[in-house]
mmCIF file of C-alpha atoms and ligand atoms in Angstrom:
data_model
loop_
_atom_site.group_PDB
_atom_site.id
_atom_site.type_symbol
_atom_site.label_atom_id
_atom_site.label_comp_id
_atom_site.label_asym_id
_atom_site.label_seq_id
_atom_site.Cartn_x
_atom_site.Cartn_y
_atom_site.Cartn_z
ATOM 1 C CA MET A 223 14.755 16.310 -0.843
ATOM 2 C CA MET A 224 13.273 18.860 1.516
ATOM 3 C CA GLY A 225 11.082 21.365 -0.319
ATOM 4 C CA VAL A 226 12.055 19.963 -3.696
ATOM 5 C CA SER A 227 9.236 18.096 -5.290
ATOM 6 C CA GLN A 228 10.899 17.204 -8.572
ATOM 7 C CA PHE A 229 14.275 17.380 -10.262
ATOM 8 C CA HIS A 230 13.949 17.553 -14.051
ATOM 9 C CA GLU A 231 17.168 16.697 -15.820
ATOM 10 C CA PHE A 232 17.813 17.330 -19.528
ATOM 11 C CA GLU A 233 20.608 16.386 -21.896
ATOM 12 C CA THR A 234 20.951 19.851 -23.380
ATOM 13 C CA ARG A 235 20.137 23.439 -22.435
ATOM 14 C CA GLU A 236 18.088 23.723 -25.600
ATOM 15 C CA GLU A 237 15.868 20.813 -24.557
ATOM 16 C CA LEU A 238 15.505 22.266 -21.094
ATOM 17 C CA ALA A 239 14.483 25.661 -22.477
ATOM 18 C CA GLU A 240 11.925 24.038 -24.758
ATOM 19 C CA ALA A 241 10.401 21.913 -21.988
ATOM 20 C CA LEU A 242 10.348 24.729 -19.459
ATOM 21 C CA ALA A 243 8.737 27.140 -21.929
ATOM 22 C CA ALA A 244 6.030 24.575 -22.658
ATOM 23 C CA GLU A 245 5.463 23.939 -18.955
ATOM 24 C CA VAL A 246 5.248 27.627 -18.018
ATOM 25 C CA ALA A 247 3.039 28.513 -21.008
ATOM 26 C CA GLY A 248 0.746 25.671 -19.956
ATOM 27 C CA LYS A 249 0.485 26.938 -16.381
ATOM 28 C CA LEU A 250 -0.353 30.453 -17.579
ATOM 29 C CA GLY A 251 -2.718 29.044 -20.198
ATOM 30 C CA THR A 252 -5.217 27.767 -17.650
ATOM 31 C CA ASP A 253 -6.064 31.330 -16.615
ATOM 32 C CA LEU A 254 -5.913 32.681 -20.130
ATOM 33 C CA GLU A 255 -8.375 30.114 -21.431
ATOM 34 C CA SER A 256 -10.897 31.162 -18.822
ATOM 35 C CA GLY A 257 -10.437 34.808 -19.813
ATOM 36 C CA GLU A 258 -8.570 35.718 -16.651
ATOM 37 C CA PHE A 259 -5.262 37.473 -16.185
ATOM 38 C CA ALA A 260 -2.308 35.181 -15.551
ATOM 39 C CA SER A 261 0.691 36.300 -13.483
ATOM 40 C CA ILE A 262 4.356 35.435 -13.497
ATOM 41 C CA ALA A 263 7.470 36.707 -11.728
ATOM 42 C CA LEU A 264 10.721 36.112 -13.586
ATOM 43 C CA SER A 265 14.358 36.081 -12.591
ATOM 44 C CA GLY A 266 17.088 37.745 -14.589
ATOM 45 C CA GLY A 267 20.729 36.912 -15.113
ATOM 46 C CA SER A 268 22.002 35.013 -18.117
ATOM 47 C CA THR A 269 20.626 31.482 -17.636
ATOM 48 C CA PRO A 270 16.972 32.200 -18.520
ATOM 49 C CA LYS A 271 17.566 33.889 -21.882
ATOM 50 C CA LEU A 272 16.895 30.913 -24.156
ATOM 51 C CA PHE A 273 13.915 29.773 -22.088
ATOM 52 C CA LEU A 274 12.425 33.297 -22.158
ATOM 53 C CA ASN A 275 12.917 33.495 -25.878
ATOM 54 C CA LYS A 276 10.973 30.287 -26.389
ATOM 55 C CA LEU A 277 8.339 31.321 -23.860
ATOM 56 C CA GLY A 278 7.851 34.578 -25.767
ATOM 57 C CA GLU A 279 7.105 32.620 -28.936
ATOM 58 C CA ARG A 280 4.518 30.539 -27.125
ATOM 59 C CA LEU A 281 2.827 33.520 -25.502
ATOM 60 C CA SER A 282 2.696 35.786 -28.515
ATOM 61 C CA GLY A 283 -0.871 36.969 -28.956
ATOM 62 C CA ASN A 284 -1.741 36.285 -25.326
ATOM 63 C CA SER A 285 0.799 38.383 -23.510
ATOM 64 C CA GLU A 286 -1.550 41.354 -23.042
ATOM 65 C CA MET A 287 -3.458 39.129 -20.605
ATOM 66 C CA ILE A 288 -0.380 38.420 -18.509
ATOM 67 C CA TYR A 289 0.881 40.369 -15.539
ATOM 68 C CA PHE A 290 4.680 40.290 -15.438
ATOM 69 C CA ALA A 291 6.799 40.978 -12.394
ATOM 70 C CA MET A 292 10.466 40.484 -11.651
ATOM 71 C CA VAL A 293 11.998 38.493 -8.837
ATOM 72 C CA ASP A 294 14.837 40.987 -8.613
ATOM 73 C CA GLU A 295 16.490 43.875 -10.363
ATOM 74 C CA ARG A 296 19.891 45.474 -10.418
ATOM 75 C CA PHE A 297 19.198 49.101 -9.621
ATOM 76 C CA VAL A 298 19.895 50.500 -13.085
ATOM 77 C CA PRO A 299 17.682 52.120 -15.736
ATOM 78 C CA VAL A 300 16.067 49.885 -18.310
ATOM 79 C CA THR A 301 18.472 51.260 -20.940
ATOM 80 C CA ASP A 302 21.433 49.748 -19.034
ATOM 81 C CA GLU A 303 22.942 46.441 -20.221
ATOM 82 C CA GLN A 304 22.662 45.128 -16.644
ATOM 83 C CA SER A 305 18.907 45.716 -16.430
ATOM 84 C CA ASN A 306 16.899 42.537 -15.889
ATOM 85 C CA GLU A 307 13.777 44.257 -17.185
ATOM 86 C CA ARG A 308 15.572 45.080 -20.406
ATOM 87 C CA MET A 309 16.714 41.475 -20.871
ATOM 88 C CA ILE A 310 13.296 40.011 -19.979
ATOM 89 C CA ARG A 311 11.368 42.358 -22.263
ATOM 90 C CA GLN A 312 13.818 41.729 -25.101
ATOM 91 C CA GLN A 313 13.773 37.948 -24.842
ATOM 92 C CA LEU A 314 10.007 37.720 -24.465
ATOM 93 C CA GLY A 315 9.367 40.280 -27.199
ATOM 94 C CA LEU A 316 7.521 42.556 -24.772
ATOM 95 C CA GLN A 317 9.063 45.886 -25.680
ATOM 96 C CA ASP A 318 5.616 47.487 -25.877
ATOM 97 C CA HIS A 319 3.903 45.595 -23.073
ATOM 98 C CA PRO A 320 2.077 48.236 -20.975
ATOM 99 C CA PRO A 321 3.907 49.390 -17.857
ATOM 100 C CA SER A 322 0.665 48.822 -15.934
ATOM 101 C CA GLU A 323 1.118 45.065 -16.511
ATOM 102 C CA PHE A 324 4.865 44.911 -15.990
ATOM 103 C CA LEU A 325 6.002 45.667 -12.488
ATOM 104 C CA SER A 326 9.284 47.548 -12.915
ATOM 105 C CA LEU A 327 11.806 47.592 -10.106
ATOM 106 C CA TYR A 328 13.568 50.775 -11.120
ATOM 107 C CA GLU A 329 12.594 54.428 -11.347
ATOM 108 C CA ASP A 330 14.896 57.345 -12.039
ATOM 109 C CA ASN A 331 13.916 59.509 -9.118
ATOM 110 C CA LEU A 332 13.549 56.903 -6.415
ATOM 111 C CA THR A 333 16.124 55.330 -4.128
ATOM 112 C CA PRO A 334 16.175 51.511 -3.906
ATOM 113 C CA GLU A 335 14.454 51.816 -0.530
ATOM 114 C CA GLU A 336 11.684 54.023 -1.914
ATOM 115 C CA LEU A 337 11.315 51.786 -4.941
ATOM 116 C CA ALA A 338 10.866 48.677 -2.772
ATOM 117 C CA ILE A 339 8.099 50.412 -0.820
ATOM 118 C CA ARG A 340 6.454 51.587 -4.006
ATOM 119 C CA ALA A 341 6.650 48.151 -5.660
ATOM 120 C CA HIS A 342 5.094 46.586 -2.579
ATOM 121 C CA GLY A 343 2.162 49.016 -2.809
ATOM 122 C CA VAL A 344 1.713 48.402 -6.521
ATOM 123 C CA LEU A 345 1.716 44.622 -6.177
ATOM 124 C CA LEU A 346 -0.697 44.775 -3.246
ATOM 125 C CA ASN A 347 -3.012 47.029 -5.185
ATOM 126 C CA ASP A 348 -2.803 44.994 -8.394
ATOM 127 C CA ASP A 349 -3.989 41.968 -6.447
ATOM 128 C CA GLU A 350 -2.005 39.441 -8.490
ATOM 129 C CA LEU A 351 -0.830 37.229 -5.630
ATOM 130 C CA PRO A 352 -0.217 34.383 -5.512
ATOM 131 C CA PHE A 353 1.695 34.277 -8.783
ATOM 132 C CA ASP A 354 0.797 31.457 -11.128
ATOM 133 C CA VAL A 355 4.500 30.983 -11.782
ATOM 134 C CA VAL A 356 7.719 32.228 -10.186
ATOM 135 C CA THR A 357 11.069 31.332 -11.734
ATOM 136 C CA LEU A 358 14.297 31.465 -9.758
ATOM 137 C CA GLY A 359 17.958 31.203 -10.667
ATOM 138 C CA MET A 360 20.910 30.574 -8.392
ATOM 139 C CA GLY A 361 24.438 31.919 -8.161
ATOM 140 C CA LEU A 362 27.522 29.904 -7.275
ATOM 141 C CA ASP A 363 27.519 31.607 -3.870
ATOM 142 C CA GLY A 364 24.141 30.033 -3.112
ATOM 143 C CA HIS A 365 22.082 33.185 -3.663
ATOM 144 C CA THR A 366 18.686 33.121 -5.254
ATOM 145 C CA ALA A 367 16.597 36.196 -6.101
ATOM 146 C CA SER A 368 18.858 38.870 -4.512
ATOM 147 C CA PHE A 369 19.189 36.936 -1.274
ATOM 148 C CA PHE A 370 22.972 37.360 -1.187
ATOM 149 C CA PRO A 371 25.143 35.919 1.566
ATOM 150 C CA GLY A 372 26.104 38.864 3.763
ATOM 151 C CA GLY A 373 23.381 41.082 2.273
ATOM 152 C CA ASN A 374 22.732 44.143 4.431
ATOM 153 C CA ARG A 375 19.005 43.416 4.530
ATOM 154 C CA LEU A 376 19.086 39.646 4.050
ATOM 155 C CA GLY A 377 17.201 39.066 7.314
ATOM 156 C CA GLN A 378 14.301 41.250 6.185
ATOM 157 C CA ALA A 379 14.281 39.750 2.686
ATOM 158 C CA VAL A 380 14.050 36.130 3.863
ATOM 159 C CA ASP A 381 11.770 36.670 6.872
ATOM 160 C CA PRO A 382 8.947 34.153 6.421
ATOM 161 C CA GLU A 383 6.682 36.408 8.499
ATOM 162 C CA GLY A 384 7.750 39.613 6.756
ATOM 163 C CA SER A 385 4.931 41.767 5.462
ATOM 164 C CA SER A 386 6.642 43.610 2.604
ATOM 165 C CA PHE A 387 6.833 42.030 -0.833
ATOM 166 C CA PHE A 388 10.059 43.806 -1.821
ATOM 167 C CA GLU A 389 13.290 44.796 -0.101
ATOM 168 C CA HIS A 390 16.319 46.769 -1.136
ATOM 169 C CA ILE A 391 19.569 44.932 -0.533
ATOM 170 C CA GLU A 392 23.278 45.239 -1.163
ATOM 171 C CA ALA A 393 26.135 42.786 -0.624
ATOM 172 C CA ALA A 394 29.753 42.295 -1.630
ATOM 173 C CA GLY A 395 28.620 39.967 -4.417
ATOM 174 C CA SER A 396 25.621 41.995 -5.619
ATOM 175 C CA ASN A 397 27.441 44.461 -7.825
ATOM 176 C CA GLY A 398 25.582 47.475 -6.490
ATOM 177 C CA PRO A 399 22.201 47.918 -4.870
ATOM 178 C CA ARG A 400 19.306 45.709 -5.847
ATOM 179 C CA VAL A 401 15.629 45.378 -5.221
ATOM 180 C CA THR A 402 14.377 41.878 -4.560
ATOM 181 C CA MET A 403 11.066 40.198 -4.055
ATOM 182 C CA THR A 404 10.964 38.807 -0.519
ATOM 183 C CA LEU A 405 10.528 35.189 0.529
ATOM 184 C CA PRO A 406 6.727 35.158 1.193
ATOM 185 C CA PRO A 407 5.486 36.015 -2.331
ATOM 186 C CA ILE A 408 8.105 33.673 -3.821
ATOM 187 C CA VAL A 409 7.213 30.599 -1.787
ATOM 188 C CA SER A 410 3.483 31.209 -2.155
ATOM 189 C CA ALA A 411 3.679 30.802 -5.948
ATOM 190 C CA ASN A 412 1.390 28.157 -7.390
ATOM 191 C CA ASN A 413 4.329 26.918 -9.432
ATOM 192 C CA LEU A 414 7.838 27.603 -8.191
ATOM 193 C CA ILE A 415 10.671 26.778 -10.561
ATOM 194 C CA LEU A 416 14.424 26.806 -10.064
ATOM 195 C CA HIS A 417 16.332 26.900 -13.353
ATOM 196 C CA ILE A 418 20.038 26.070 -13.080
ATOM 197 C CA GLU A 419 22.622 24.857 -15.561
ATOM 198 C CA GLY A 420 26.087 23.342 -15.409
ATOM 199 C CA ALA A 421 27.902 20.889 -13.142
ATOM 200 C CA GLU A 422 29.120 23.614 -10.800
ATOM 201 C CA LYS A 423 25.627 24.875 -10.030
ATOM 202 C CA ARG A 424 24.382 21.352 -9.525
ATOM 203 C CA ALA A 425 27.080 20.788 -6.927
ATOM 204 C CA VAL A 426 26.166 24.061 -5.196
ATOM 205 C CA PHE A 427 22.505 23.065 -5.239
ATOM 206 C CA GLU A 428 23.293 19.678 -3.712
ATOM 207 C CA LYS A 429 25.346 21.340 -1.017
ATOM 208 C CA ALA A 430 22.428 23.670 -0.303
ATOM 209 C CA LEU A 431 20.254 20.624 0.382
ATOM 210 C CA GLU A 432 22.632 19.583 3.156
ATOM 211 C CA ASP A 433 22.541 20.884 6.712
ATOM 212 C CA GLY A 434 24.204 24.198 7.442
ATOM 213 C CA PRO A 435 23.356 27.829 8.129
ATOM 214 C CA ALA A 436 20.724 29.119 5.729
ATOM 215 C CA ASP A 437 22.258 32.599 5.587
ATOM 216 C CA GLU A 438 25.499 31.145 4.213
ATOM 217 C CA MET A 439 23.628 29.746 1.211
ATOM 218 C CA PRO A 440 20.448 31.803 1.201
ATOM 219 C CA ILE A 441 18.660 29.585 -1.332
ATOM 220 C CA ARG A 442 18.213 27.332 1.697
ATOM 221 C CA HIS A 443 15.564 29.743 2.932
ATOM 222 C CA VAL A 444 13.497 28.720 -0.076
ATOM 223 C CA LEU A 445 14.425 25.018 0.046
ATOM 224 C CA ARG A 446 13.518 24.772 3.718
ATOM 225 C CA HIS A 447 10.267 26.691 3.583
ATOM 226 C CA PRO A 448 7.360 24.318 4.250
ATOM 227 C CA ASP A 449 5.164 25.895 1.545
ATOM 228 C CA ALA A 450 7.771 25.846 -1.192
ATOM 229 C CA ASN A 451 6.936 23.267 -3.769
ATOM 230 C CA LEU A 452 9.992 23.562 -5.932
ATOM 231 C CA GLN A 453 10.462 22.111 -9.403
ATOM 232 C CA VAL A 454 14.124 22.106 -10.378
ATOM 233 C CA TYR A 455 15.162 22.273 -14.039
ATOM 234 C CA TRP A 456 18.762 21.369 -14.760
ATOM 235 C CA ALA A 457 20.943 20.632 -17.785
ATOM 236 C CA PRO A 458 24.731 20.234 -17.972
HETATM 237 C C1 LIG B 158 20.067 38.428 -11.218
HETATM 238 C C2 LIG B 158 19.174 37.380 -10.706
HETATM 239 C C3 LIG B 158 19.857 36.310 -9.923
HETATM 240 C C4 LIG B 158 20.215 35.169 -10.867
HETATM 241 C C5 LIG B 158 21.435 34.434 -10.419
HETATM 242 C C6 LIG B 158 21.954 33.501 -11.485
HETATM 243 O O1 LIG B 158 19.622 39.520 -11.426
HETATM 244 O O2 LIG B 158 21.276 38.163 -11.380
HETATM 245 O O3 LIG B 158 17.861 37.415 -10.900
HETATM 246 O O4 LIG B 158 19.235 35.848 -8.799
HETATM 247 O O5 LIG B 158 19.127 34.317 -11.003
HETATM 248 O O6 LIG B 158 22.432 35.371 -10.114
HETATM 249 O O7 LIG B 158 22.421 34.261 -12.561
HETATM 250 P P1 LIG B 158 23.019 33.620 -13.864
HETATM 251 O O8 LIG B 158 21.904 32.939 -14.561
HETATM 252 O O9 LIG B 158 23.522 34.800 -14.667
HETATM 253 O O10 LIG B 158 24.094 32.687 -13.437
#
């Protein structure tokens, strides 16, 4: 499998969440043990909730030494049910984690375009790249992060030579504007994980491994990137 180094299959979603939480906590732990900051960029949506909950339990006590970022965000305030930041903070138990160590992708007075520029500057300045861990999800349309088929700025978001770390993007399937991390910081992660569940997503993933235009199933931009060293976690 091109770009896919391992496919980890579990019998249940519970077992997957447990194993993935242990794996991710272990990867962050190497930095923490040496007294350094660890860094992770997380995806939202519904699939990661159980995993994040278990990860939160494992990290409790250490989370002040972790820099959290998001792979993408729906452009809504953190009080909105759709907010990925809200879900991630809730599941991890990070309600009070300092904003300086949690890179938000929403601000009341900024447009998505302005926010993407700002987030790029913050991440550059915080000097947390490459991330120790980046987790991705996937939609049934073959999107990952907010790399949506037909996205108005898909080309910029998946440009392997692009120099900005974030892009604003909107597509028919995106349910409003979003801000997404771009391809370069995602594929440069020391540990890149794709977490998908269910037979339908597995079939979509297998189709994405086949030949065909990358923009039609934008996860292909990740799968085909020579630096991407992807670990896939799947359960029925
Ligand atoms: C989001 C994401 C997105 C997600 C997929 C899968 O904000 O929706 O970060 O890329 O990973 O859409 O979402 P589900 O897990 O809800 O199916």
